[in-house]
Short mmCIF file of C-alpha atoms and ligand atoms in Angstrom, two decimals:
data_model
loop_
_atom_site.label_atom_id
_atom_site.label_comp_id
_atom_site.label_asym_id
_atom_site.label_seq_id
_atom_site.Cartn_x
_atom_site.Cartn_y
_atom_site.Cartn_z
CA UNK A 156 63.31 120.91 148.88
CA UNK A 157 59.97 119.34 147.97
CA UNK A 158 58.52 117.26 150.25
CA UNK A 159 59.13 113.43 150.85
CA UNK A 160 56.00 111.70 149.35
CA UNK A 161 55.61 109.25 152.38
CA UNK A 162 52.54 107.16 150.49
CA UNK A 163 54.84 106.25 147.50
CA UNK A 164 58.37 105.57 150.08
CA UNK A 165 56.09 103.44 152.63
CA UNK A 166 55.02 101.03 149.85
CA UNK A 167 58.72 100.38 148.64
CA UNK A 168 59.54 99.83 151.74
CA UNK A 169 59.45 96.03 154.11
CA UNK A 170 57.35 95.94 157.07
CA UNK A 171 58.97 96.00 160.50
CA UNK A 172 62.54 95.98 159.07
CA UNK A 173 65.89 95.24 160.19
CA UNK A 174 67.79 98.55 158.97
CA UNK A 175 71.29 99.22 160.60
CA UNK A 176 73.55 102.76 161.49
CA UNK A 177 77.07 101.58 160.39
CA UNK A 178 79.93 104.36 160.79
CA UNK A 179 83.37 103.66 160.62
CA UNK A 180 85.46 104.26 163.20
CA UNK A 181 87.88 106.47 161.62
CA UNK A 182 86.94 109.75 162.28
CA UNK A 183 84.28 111.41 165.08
CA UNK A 184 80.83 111.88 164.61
CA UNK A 185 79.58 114.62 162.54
CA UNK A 186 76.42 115.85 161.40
CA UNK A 187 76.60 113.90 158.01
CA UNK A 188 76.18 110.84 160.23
CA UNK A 189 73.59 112.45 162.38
CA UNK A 190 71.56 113.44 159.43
CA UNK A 191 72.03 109.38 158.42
CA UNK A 192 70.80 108.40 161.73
CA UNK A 193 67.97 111.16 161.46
CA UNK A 194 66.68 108.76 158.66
CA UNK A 195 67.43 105.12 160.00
CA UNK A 196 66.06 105.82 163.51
CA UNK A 197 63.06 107.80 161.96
CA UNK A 198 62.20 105.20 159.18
CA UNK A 199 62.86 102.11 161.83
CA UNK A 200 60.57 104.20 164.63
CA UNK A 201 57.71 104.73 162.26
CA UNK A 202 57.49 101.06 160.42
CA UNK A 203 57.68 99.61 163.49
CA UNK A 204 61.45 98.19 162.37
CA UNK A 205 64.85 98.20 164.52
CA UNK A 206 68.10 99.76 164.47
CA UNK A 207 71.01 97.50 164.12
CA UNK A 208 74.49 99.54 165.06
CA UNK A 209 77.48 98.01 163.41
CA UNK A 210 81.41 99.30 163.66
CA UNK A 211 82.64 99.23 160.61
CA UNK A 212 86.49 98.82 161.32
CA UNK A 213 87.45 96.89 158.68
CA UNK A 214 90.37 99.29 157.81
CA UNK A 215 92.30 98.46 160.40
CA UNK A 216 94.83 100.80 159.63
CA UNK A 217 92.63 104.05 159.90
CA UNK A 218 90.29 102.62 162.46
CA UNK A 219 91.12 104.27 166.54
CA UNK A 220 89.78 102.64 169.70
CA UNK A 221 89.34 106.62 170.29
CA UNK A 222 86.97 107.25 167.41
CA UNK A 223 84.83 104.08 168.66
CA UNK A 224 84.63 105.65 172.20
CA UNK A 225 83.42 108.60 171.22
CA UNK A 226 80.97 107.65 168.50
CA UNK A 227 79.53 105.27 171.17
CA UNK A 228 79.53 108.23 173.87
CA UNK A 229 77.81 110.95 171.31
CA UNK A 230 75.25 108.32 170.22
CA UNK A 231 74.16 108.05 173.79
CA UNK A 232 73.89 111.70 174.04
CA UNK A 233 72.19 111.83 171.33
CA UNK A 234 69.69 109.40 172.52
CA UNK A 235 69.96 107.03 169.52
CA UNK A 236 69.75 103.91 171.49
CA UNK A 237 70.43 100.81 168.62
CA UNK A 238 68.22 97.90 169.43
CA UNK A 239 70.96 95.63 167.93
CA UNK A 240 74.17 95.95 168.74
CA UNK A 241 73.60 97.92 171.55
CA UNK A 242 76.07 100.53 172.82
CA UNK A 243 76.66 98.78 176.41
CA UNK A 244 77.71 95.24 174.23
CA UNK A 245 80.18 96.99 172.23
CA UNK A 246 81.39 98.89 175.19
CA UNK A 247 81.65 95.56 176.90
CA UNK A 248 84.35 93.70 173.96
CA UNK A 249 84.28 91.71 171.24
CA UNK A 250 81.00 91.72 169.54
CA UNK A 251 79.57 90.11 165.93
CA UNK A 252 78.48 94.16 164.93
CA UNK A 253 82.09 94.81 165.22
CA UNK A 254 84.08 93.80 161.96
CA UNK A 255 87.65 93.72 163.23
CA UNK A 256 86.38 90.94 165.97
CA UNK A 257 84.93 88.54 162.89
CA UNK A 258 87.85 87.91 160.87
CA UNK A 259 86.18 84.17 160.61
CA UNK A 260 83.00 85.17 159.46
CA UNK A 261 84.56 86.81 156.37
CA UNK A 262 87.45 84.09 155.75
CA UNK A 263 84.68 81.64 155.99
CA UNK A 264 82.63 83.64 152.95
CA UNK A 265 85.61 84.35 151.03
CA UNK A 266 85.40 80.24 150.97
CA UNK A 267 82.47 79.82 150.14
CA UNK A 268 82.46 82.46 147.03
CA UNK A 269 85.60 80.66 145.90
CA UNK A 270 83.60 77.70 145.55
CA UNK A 271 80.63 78.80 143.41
CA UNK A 272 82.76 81.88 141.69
CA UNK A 273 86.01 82.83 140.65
CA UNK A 274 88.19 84.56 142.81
CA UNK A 275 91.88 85.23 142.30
CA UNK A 276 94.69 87.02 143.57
CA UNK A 277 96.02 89.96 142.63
CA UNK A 278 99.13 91.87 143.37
CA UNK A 279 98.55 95.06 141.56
CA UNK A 280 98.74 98.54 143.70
CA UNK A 281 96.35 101.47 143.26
CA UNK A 282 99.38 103.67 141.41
CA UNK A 283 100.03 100.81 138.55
CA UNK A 284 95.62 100.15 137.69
CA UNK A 285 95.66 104.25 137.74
CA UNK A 286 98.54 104.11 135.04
CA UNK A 287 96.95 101.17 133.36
CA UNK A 288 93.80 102.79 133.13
CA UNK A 289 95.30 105.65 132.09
CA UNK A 290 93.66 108.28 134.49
CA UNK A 291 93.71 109.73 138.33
CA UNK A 292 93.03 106.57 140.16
CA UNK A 293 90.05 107.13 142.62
CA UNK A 294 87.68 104.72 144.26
CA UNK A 295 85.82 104.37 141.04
CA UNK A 296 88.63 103.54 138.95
CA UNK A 297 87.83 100.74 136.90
CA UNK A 298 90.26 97.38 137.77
CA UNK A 299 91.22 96.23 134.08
CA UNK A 300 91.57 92.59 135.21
CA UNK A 301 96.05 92.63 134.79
CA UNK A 302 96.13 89.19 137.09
CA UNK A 303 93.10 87.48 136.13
CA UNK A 304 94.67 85.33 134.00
CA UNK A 305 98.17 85.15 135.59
CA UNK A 306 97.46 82.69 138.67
CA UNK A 307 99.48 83.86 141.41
CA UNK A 308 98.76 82.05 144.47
CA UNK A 309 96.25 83.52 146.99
CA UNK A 310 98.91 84.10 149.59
CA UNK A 311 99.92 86.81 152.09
CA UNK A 312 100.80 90.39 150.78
CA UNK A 313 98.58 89.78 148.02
CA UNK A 314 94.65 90.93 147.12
CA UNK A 315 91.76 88.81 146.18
CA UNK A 316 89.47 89.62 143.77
CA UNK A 317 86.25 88.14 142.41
CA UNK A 318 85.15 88.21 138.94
CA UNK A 319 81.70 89.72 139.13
CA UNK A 320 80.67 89.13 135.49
CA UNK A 321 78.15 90.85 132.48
CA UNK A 322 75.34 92.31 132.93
CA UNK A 323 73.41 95.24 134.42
CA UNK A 324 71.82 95.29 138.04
CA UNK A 325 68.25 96.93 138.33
CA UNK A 326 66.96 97.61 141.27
CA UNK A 327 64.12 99.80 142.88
CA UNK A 328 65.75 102.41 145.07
CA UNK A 329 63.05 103.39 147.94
CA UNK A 330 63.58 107.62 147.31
CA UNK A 331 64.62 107.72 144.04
CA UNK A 332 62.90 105.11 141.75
CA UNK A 333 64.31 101.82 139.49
CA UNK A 334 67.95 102.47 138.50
CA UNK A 335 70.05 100.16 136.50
CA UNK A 336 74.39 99.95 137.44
CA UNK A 337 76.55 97.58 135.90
CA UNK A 338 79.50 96.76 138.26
CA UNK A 339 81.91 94.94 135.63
CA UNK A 340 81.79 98.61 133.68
CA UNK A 341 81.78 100.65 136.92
CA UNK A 342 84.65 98.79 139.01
CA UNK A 343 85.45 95.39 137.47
CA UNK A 344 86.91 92.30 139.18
CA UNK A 345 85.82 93.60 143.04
CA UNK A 346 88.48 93.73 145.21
CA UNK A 347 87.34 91.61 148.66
CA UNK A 348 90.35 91.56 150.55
CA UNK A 349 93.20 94.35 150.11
CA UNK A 350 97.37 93.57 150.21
CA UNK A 351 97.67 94.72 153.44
CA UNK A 352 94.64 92.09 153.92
CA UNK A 353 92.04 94.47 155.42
CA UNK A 354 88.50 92.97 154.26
CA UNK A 355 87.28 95.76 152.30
CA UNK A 356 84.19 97.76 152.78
CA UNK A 357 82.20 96.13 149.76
CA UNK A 358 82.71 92.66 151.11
CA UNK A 359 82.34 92.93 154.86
CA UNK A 360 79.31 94.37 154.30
CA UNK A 361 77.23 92.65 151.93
CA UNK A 362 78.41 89.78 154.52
CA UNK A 363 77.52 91.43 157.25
CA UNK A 364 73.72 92.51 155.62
CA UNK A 365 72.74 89.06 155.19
CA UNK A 366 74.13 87.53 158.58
CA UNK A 367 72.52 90.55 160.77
CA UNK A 368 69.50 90.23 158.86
CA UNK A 369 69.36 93.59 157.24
CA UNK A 370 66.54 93.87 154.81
CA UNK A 371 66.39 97.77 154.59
CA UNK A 372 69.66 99.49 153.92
CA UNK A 373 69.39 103.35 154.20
CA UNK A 374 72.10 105.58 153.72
CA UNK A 375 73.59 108.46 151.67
CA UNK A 376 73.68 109.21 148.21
CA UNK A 377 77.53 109.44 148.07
CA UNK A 378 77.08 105.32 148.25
CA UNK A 379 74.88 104.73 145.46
CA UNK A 380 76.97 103.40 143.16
CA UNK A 381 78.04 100.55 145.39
CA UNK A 382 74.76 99.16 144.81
CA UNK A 383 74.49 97.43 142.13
CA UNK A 384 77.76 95.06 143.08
CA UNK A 385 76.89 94.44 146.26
CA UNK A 386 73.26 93.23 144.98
CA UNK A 387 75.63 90.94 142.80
CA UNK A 388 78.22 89.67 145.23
CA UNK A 389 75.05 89.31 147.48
CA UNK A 390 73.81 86.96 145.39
CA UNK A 391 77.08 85.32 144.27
CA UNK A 392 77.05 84.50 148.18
CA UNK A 393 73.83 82.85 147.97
CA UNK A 394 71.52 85.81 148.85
CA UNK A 395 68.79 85.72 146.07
CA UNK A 396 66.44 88.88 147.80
CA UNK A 397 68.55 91.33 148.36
CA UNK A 398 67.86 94.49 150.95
CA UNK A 399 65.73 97.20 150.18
CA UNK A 400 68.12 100.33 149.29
CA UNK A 401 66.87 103.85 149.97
CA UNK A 402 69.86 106.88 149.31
CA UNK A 403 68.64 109.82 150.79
CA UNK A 404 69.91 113.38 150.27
CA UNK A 405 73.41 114.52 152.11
CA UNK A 406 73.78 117.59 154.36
CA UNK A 407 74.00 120.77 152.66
CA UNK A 408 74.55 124.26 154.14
CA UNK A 409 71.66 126.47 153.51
CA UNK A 410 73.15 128.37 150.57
CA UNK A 411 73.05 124.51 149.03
CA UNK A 412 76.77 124.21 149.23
CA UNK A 413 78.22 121.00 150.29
CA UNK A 414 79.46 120.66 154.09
CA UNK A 415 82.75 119.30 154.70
CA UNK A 416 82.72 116.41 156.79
CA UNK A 417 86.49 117.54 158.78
CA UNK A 418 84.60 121.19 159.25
CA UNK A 419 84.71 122.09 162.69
CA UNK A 420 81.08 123.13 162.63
CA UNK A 421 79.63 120.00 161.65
CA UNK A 422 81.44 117.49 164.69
CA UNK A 423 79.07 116.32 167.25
CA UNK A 424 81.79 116.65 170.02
CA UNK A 425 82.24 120.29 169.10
CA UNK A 426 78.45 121.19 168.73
CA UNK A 427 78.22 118.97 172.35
CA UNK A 428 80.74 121.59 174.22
CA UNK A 429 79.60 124.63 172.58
CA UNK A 430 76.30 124.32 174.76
CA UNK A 431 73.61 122.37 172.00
CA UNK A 432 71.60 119.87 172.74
CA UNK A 433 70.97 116.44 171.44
CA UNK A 434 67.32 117.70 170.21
CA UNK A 435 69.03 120.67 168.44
CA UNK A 436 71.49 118.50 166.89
CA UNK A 437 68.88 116.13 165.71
CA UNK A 438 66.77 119.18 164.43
CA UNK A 439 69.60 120.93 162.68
CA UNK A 440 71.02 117.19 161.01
CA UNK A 441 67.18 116.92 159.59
CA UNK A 442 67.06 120.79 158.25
CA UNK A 443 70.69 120.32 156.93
CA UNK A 444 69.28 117.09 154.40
CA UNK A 445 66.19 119.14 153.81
CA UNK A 446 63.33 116.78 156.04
CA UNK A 447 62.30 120.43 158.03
CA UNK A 448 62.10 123.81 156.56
CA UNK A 449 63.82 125.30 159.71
CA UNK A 450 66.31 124.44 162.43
CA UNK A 451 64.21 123.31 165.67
CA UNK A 452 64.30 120.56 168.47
CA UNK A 453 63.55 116.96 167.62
CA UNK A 454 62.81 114.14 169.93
CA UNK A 455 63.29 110.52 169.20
CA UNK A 456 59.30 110.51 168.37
CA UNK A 457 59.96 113.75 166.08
CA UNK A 458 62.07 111.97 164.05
CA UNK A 459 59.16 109.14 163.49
CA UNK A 460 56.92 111.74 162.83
CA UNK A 461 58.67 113.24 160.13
CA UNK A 462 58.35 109.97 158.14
CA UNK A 463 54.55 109.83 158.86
CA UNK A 464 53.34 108.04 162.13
CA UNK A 465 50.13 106.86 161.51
CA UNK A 466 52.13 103.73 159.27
CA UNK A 467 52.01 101.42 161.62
ZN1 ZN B 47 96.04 92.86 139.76
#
């Protein structure tokens, strides 16, 4: 893979930034995350920034106190220490970088967006907009906007929806350049808050950016197409600058195929009792997204240097 150009990615870039490591706890640690982390630690280390770590449990349903423990556990081993959000708080209880303990915060935005923009309910499951639309539903499925006009009462059992409007978002991704989206074509009326009311990952956390103060967001290509809504619900919520985005590569075996995330050969745990460690796993993560030519150790430092250390 061709080298990162560091001079162009440091000017697109804010100084000092607030950038964040978000998994979800519904699964264990894997290298997709690591290689993830690989980036946010190493961009944070070497513009003098700081790592926010935020659980993202707002599926309730899938989310495991188990999966939590041993994210927290495997980030320690790792030596990714957060600087926000740090791994003895959340250990510790109820914490605002854990979603499922700020039910509030997100009723209280939901609020607010009904004031200034219109949201409605909607009672619609994912099998009747697939049929609708007349294709395989998946999470790209455009809504049509059935119960826009039907005003059912925001009430228990049901979704809520916001009407996100025309128009195209540009923005200046920090790897790969000014890209245009336009959310009403790509998803419609976003969904903010699901039947089974779970908040839904598009609205806790263009909620959660602006109150932790995240002004860099980096994370994996697989999520680029989120951004253009959440720059609009952003600013539907009142946020008129929104983070810097920067969509880096995801892991790839060697042979350029992709790597499963449920592989066995890609979970931290299993990597842990098979004898690696943490710098391996940190080195292999960074090789697997194509930052280093070859598998080797990494230290916390390492990882700065790869993104150029004479920034600051
Ligand atoms: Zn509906």
């Amino acid at each position: 893979m061709a080298q990162l150009d560091l001079t162009a990615l440091r000017g697109r870039l804010p100084p000092r930034p607030i950038t964040r490591f978000a998994p979800s706890p519904t699964g264990f640690l894997h290298l997709g995350h690591v290689a993830n982390a690989v980036y946010v630690w190493g961009i944070a280390g070497a513009l003098g920034g700081r790592v926010l770590l935020r659980l993202e449990d707002h599926d309730r349903g899938r989310s495991r106190p188990e999966y939590e423990r041993a994210i927290l556990d495997d980030l320690e081993w790792l030596g990714l220490a957060p600087d926000i959000g740090t791994i003895a708080e959340l250990r510790r209880g109820a914490s605002p970088y854990r979603q499922s303990d700020c039910d509030g915060v997100y009723a209280a935005a939901l609020d607010r967006l009904a004031r200034l923009s219109r949201v409605y309910a909607c009672d619609c499951s994912r099998r009747e907009i697939a049929a609708e639309m007349g294709d395989a539903f998946d999470e790209e499925t455009r809504y049509p906007g059935r119960c826009r006009d039907r005003g059912l009462e925001l009430t228990a059992g049901r979704g809520v929806r916001v009407v996100l409007g025309p128009g195209a978002e540009t923005f200046t991704d920090a790897m790969l350049g000014t890209l245009s989206q336009t959310p009403s074509e790509q998803c419609g009326d976003l969904l903010l808050r699901d039947r089974t009311g779970n908040w839904t990952y598009q609205f806790a956390v263009v909620v959660d950016d602006e109150r932790h103060g995240v002004d860099l967001v980096i994370r994996g290509e697989d999520l680029l197409a989120s951004t253009g809504r959440q720059i609009r619900l952003a600013r539907m919520l009142g946020r008129n600058r929104p983070p810097v985005f920067l969509h880096h590569p995801l892991i790839r075996k060697p042979d350029g195929a992709k790597l499963s995330k449920s592989s066995g050969d890609t979970g931290i745990g299993e990597l842990r009792r098979a004898g690696a460690t943490p710098g391996a796993v940190l080195g292999r993560a960074a090789w697997l997204t194509g930052l280093i030519d070859a598998p080797r150790e990494l230290t916390l430092r390492g990882l700065q240097a790869l993104f150029g250390e004479g920034w600051l």
